CSV table of C-alpha atoms and ligand atoms in Angstrom, one decimal:
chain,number,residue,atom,x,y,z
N,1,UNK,CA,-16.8,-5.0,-5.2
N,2,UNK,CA,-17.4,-4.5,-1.3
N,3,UNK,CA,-14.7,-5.7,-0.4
N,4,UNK,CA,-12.5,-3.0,-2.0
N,5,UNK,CA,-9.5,-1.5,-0.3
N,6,UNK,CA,-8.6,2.1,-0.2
N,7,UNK,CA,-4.9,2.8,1.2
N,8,UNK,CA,-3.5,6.8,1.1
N,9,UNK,CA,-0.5,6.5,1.7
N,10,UNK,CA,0.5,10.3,2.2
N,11,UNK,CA,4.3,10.3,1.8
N,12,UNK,CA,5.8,13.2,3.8
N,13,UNK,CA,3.8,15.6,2.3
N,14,UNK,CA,1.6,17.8,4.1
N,15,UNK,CA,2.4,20.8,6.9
N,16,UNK,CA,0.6,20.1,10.5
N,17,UNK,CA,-2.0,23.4,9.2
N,18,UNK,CA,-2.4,20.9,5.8
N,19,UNK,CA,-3.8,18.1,8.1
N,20,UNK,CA,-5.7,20.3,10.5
N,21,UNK,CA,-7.7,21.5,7.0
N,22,UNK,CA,-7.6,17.5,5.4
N,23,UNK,CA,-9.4,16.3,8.9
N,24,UNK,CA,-11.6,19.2,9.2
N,25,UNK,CA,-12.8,18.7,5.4
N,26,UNK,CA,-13.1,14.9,5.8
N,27,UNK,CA,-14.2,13.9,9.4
N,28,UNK,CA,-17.0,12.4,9.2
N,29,UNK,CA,-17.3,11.5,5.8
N,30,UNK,CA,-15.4,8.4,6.2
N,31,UNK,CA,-17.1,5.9,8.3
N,32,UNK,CA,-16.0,2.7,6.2
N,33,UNK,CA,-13.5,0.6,8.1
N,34,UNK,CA,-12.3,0.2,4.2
N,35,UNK,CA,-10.4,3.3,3.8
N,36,UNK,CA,-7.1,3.3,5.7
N,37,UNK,CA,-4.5,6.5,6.2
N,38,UNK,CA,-1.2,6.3,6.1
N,39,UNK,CA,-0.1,9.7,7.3
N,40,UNK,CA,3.4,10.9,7.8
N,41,UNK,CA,4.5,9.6,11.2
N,42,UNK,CA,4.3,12.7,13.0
N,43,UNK,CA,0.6,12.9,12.5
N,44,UNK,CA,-0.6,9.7,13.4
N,45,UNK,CA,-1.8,10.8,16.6
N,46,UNK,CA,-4.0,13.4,14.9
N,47,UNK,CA,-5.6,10.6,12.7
N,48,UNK,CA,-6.3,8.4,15.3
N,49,UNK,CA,-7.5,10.5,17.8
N,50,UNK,CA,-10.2,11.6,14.8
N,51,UNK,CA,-11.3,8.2,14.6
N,52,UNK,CA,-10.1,7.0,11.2
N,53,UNK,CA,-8.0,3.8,10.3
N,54,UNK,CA,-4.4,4.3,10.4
N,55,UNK,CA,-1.7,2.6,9.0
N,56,UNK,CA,2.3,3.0,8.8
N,57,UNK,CA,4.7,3.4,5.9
N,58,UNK,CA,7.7,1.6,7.7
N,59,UNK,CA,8.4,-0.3,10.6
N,60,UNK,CA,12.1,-1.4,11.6
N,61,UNK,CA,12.4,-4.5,12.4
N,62,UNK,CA,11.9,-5.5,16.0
N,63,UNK,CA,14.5,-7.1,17.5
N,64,UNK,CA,15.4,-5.7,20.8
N,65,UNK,CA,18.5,-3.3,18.7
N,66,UNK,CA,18.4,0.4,19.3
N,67,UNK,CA,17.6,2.5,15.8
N,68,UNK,CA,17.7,6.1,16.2
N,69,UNK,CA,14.8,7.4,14.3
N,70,UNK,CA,12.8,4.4,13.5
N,71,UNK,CA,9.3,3.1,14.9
N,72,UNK,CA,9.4,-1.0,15.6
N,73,UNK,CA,5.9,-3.1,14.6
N,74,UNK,CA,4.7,-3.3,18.5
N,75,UNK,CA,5.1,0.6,18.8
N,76,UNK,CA,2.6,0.6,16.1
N,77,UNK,CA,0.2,-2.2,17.0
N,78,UNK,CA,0.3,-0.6,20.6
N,79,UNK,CA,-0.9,3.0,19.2
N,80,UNK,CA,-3.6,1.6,17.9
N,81,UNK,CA,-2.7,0.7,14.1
N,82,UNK,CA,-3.8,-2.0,11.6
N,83,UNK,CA,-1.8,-1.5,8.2
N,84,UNK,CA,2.3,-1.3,7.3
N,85,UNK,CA,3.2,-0.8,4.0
N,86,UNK,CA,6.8,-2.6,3.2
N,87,UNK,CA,8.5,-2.5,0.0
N,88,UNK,CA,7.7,0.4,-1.3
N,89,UNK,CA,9.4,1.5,-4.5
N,90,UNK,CA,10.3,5.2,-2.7
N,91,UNK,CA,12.3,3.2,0.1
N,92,UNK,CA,13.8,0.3,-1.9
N,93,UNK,CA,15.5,3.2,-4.3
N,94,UNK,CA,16.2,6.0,-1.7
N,95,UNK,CA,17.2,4.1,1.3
N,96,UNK,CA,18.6,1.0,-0.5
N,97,UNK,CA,16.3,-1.5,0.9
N,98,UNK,CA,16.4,-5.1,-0.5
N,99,UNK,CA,14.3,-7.9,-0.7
N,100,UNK,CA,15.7,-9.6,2.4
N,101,UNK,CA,15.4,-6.5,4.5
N,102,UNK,CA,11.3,-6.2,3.5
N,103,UNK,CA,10.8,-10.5,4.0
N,104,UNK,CA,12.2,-9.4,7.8
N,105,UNK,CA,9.9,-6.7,8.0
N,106,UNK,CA,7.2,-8.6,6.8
N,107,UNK,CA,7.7,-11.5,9.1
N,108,UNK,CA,7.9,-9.1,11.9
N,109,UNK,CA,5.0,-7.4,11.1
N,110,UNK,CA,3.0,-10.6,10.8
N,111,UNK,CA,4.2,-11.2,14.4
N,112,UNK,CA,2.3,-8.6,15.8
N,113,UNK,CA,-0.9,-9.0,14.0
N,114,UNK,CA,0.0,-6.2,11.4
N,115,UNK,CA,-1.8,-6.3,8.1
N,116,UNK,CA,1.2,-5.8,5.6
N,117,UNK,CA,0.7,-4.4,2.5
N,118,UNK,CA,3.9,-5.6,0.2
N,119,UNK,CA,4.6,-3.2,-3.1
N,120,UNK,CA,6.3,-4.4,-5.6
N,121,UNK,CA,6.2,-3.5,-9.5
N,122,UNK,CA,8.8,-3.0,-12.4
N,123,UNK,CA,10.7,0.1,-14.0
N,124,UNK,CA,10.0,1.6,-16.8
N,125,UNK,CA,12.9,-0.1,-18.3
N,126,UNK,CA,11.9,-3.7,-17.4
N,127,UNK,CA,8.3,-3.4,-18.5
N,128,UNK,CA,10.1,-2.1,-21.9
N,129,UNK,CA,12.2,-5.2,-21.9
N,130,UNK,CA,9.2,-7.9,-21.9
N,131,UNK,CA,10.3,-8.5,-17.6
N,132,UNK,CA,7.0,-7.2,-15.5
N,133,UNK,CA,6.1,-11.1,-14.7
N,134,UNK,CA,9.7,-12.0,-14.3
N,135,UNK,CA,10.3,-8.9,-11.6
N,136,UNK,CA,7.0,-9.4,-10.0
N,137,UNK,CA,7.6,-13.5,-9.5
N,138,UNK,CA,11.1,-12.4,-8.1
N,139,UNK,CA,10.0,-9.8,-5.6
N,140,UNK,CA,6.6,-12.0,-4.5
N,141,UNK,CA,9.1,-15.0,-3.8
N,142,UNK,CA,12.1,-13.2,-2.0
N,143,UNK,CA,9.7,-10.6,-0.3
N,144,UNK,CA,7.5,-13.9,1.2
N,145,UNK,CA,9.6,-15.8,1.5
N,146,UNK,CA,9.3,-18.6,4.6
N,147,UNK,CA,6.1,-16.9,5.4
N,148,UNK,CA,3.0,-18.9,5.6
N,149,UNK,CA,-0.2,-17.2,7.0
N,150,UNK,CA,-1.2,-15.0,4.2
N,151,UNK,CA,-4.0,-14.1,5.4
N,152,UNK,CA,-2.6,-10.9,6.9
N,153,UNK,CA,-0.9,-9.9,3.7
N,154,UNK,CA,-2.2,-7.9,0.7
N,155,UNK,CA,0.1,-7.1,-1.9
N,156,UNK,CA,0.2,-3.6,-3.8
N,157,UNK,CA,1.0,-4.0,-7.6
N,158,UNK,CA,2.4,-0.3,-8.3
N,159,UNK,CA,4.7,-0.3,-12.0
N,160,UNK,CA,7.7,2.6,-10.8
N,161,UNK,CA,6.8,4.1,-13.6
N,162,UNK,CA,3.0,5.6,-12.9
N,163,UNK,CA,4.4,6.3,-9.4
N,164,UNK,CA,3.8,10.0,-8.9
N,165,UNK,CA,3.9,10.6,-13.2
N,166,UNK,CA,-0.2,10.7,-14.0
N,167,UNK,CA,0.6,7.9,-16.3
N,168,UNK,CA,-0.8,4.4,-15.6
N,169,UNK,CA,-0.8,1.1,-17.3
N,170,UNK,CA,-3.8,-0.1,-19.5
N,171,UNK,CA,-6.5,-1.8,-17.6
N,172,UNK,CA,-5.6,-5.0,-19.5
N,173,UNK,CA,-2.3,-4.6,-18.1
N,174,UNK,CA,-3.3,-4.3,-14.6
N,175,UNK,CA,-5.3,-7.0,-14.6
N,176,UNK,CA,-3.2,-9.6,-16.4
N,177,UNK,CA,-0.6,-8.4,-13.5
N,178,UNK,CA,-3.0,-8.8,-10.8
N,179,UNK,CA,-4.1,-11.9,-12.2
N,180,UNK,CA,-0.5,-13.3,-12.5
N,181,UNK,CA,0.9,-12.3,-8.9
N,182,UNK,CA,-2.6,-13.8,-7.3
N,183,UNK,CA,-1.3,-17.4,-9.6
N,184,UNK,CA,2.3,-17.0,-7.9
N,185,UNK,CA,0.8,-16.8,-5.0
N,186,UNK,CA,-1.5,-19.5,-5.0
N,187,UNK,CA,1.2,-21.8,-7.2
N,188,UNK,CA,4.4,-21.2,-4.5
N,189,UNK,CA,2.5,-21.0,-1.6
N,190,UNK,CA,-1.0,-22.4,-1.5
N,191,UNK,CA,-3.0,-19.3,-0.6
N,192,UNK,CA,-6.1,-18.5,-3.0
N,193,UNK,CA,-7.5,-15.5,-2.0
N,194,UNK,CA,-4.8,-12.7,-1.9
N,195,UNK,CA,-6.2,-9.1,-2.3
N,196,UNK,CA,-4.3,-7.5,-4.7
N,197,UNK,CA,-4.3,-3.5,-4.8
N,198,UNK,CA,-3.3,-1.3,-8.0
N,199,UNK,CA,-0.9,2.0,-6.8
N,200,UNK,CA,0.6,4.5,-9.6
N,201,UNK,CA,-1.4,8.3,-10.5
N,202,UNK,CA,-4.9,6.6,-9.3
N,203,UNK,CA,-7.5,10.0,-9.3
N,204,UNK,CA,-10.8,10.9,-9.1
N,205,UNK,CA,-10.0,11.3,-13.0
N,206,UNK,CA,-9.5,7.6,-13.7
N,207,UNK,CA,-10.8,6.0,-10.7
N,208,UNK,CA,-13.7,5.5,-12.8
N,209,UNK,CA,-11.8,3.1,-15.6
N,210,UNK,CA,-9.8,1.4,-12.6
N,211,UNK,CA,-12.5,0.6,-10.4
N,212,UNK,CA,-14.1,-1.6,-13.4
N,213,UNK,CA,-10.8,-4.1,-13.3
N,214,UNK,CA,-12.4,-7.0,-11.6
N,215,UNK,CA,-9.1,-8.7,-10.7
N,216,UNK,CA,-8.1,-5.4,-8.6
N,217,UNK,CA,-9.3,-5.3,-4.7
N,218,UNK,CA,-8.4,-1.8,-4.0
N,219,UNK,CA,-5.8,1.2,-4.6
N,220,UNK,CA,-3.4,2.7,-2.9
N,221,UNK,CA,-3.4,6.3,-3.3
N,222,UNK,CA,-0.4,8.6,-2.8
N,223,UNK,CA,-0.9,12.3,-3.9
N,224,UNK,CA,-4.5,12.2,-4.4
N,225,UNK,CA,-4.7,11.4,-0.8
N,226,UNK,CA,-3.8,14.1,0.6
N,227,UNK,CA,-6.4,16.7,-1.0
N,228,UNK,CA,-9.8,16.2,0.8
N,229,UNK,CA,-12.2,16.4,-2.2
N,230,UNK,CA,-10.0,14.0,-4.8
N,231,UNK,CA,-9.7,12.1,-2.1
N,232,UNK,CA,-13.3,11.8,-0.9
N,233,UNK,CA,-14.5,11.9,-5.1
N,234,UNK,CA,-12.4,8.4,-5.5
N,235,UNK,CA,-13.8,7.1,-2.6
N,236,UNK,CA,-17.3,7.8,-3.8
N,237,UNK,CA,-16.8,6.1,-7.0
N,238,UNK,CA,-15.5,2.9,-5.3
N,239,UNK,CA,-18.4,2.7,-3.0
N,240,UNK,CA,-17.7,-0.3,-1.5
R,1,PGA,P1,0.9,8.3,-6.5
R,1,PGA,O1,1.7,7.4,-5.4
R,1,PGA,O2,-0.5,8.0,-6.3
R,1,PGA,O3,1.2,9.7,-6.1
R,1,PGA,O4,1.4,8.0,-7.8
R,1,PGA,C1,1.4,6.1,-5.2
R,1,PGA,C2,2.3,5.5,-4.2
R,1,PGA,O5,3.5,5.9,-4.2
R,1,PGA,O6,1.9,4.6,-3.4
């Protein structure tokens, strides 16, 4: 139980007077090294100059190309932050990013001492089709591939389809899914103790119900992270 995760990963929502207000509401509420912010880029200075654990929602790989518009893994690390997410479903449909693209990123980020958090998780059409264990051993194995400290890595089971749609799996779903990607990990690459994290429509309203899945070591939160009191009320029930 304490050593529960709690990852807001805030999108590109939120207008600089939104984060004045979300800072104001929250400093000082959150003094456990356990909750991490993943603002928009443009207000990661704001977070970290207010004293709370920040991480990124994409790096570019960094290898000494220019890339107008991106931010490489040592920018990051340099500024002062801990966490990347890679993989997420958002980028992988919008911006066309593969498997092999996020193993580079995650070997990059491992380079710098990043924690990576990978996403990865089926559409609503696979999970009808029987394939959740067969898409989630696909995307553990090319995202990781070649990589063998694990101990920076957490991986962030979040189905496509309870992304941003107040629907979520069963509890018995999430944990046999949690409990399957921590056996491909151990079985392909010999490490035991991944923390796995459960992402999709997580609130203050079912926090509750998830927060009882043993198998799960934390959420990741997208737009109940970005109101102050949902955000704060989930925290409070995970407790750490
Ligand atoms: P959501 O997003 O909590 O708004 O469903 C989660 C995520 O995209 O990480």
């Amino acid at each position: 139980m304490k050593e529960k995760l709690i990852i807001g990963n805030q999108k590109n929502y939120m207008n600089i007077s939104d984060v004045n207000k979300f800072l104001k509401k929250i400093e000082n509420k959150i003094n456990d090294k356990k909750v991490i912010i993943c603002p928009s880029n443009i207000y990661i200075p704001y977070y970290l100059k207010n004293n709370f654990r920040v991480g990124i929602q994409n790096i570019v790989p960094d290898n000494n190309k220019a890339y107008t518009g991106e931010i490489t893994s040592s920018q990051a690390k340099r500024m002062g932050i801990d966490y990347i997410l890679v993989g997420h479903s958002e980028r992988r449909i919008n911006f066309l990013e593969t498997d092999k693209f996020i193993n580079e990123k995650v070997k990059d980020a491992l380079t710098k001492n990043l924690k990576v958090v990978l996403c990865i998780g089926e559409t609503l059409e696979e999970k009808n089709l029987l394939k959740t264990t067969k898409i989630i051993k696909k995307q553990l194995l090319s995202c990781l591939k070649d990589i063998e400290d694990f101990k920076n890595i957490i991986i962030a089971y979040e189905p496509i389809w309870a992304i941003g749609t107040n629907i979520i799996p069963s509890s018995n779903d999430i944990s046999k899914a949690s409990l399957y990607i921590k056996k491909v990990i151990k079985n392909n690459f010999g490490f035991e103790n991944i923390k796995v994290l459960y992402g999709g429509s997580v609130s203050s309203k079912n926090i509750k119900e998830l927060n009882e899945i043993n198998e799960v070591n934390g959420f990741l939160i997208g737009k109940s992270s970005i109101d102050a009191d949902e955000f704060l009320d989930i925290i409070e029930v995970v407790k750490f």
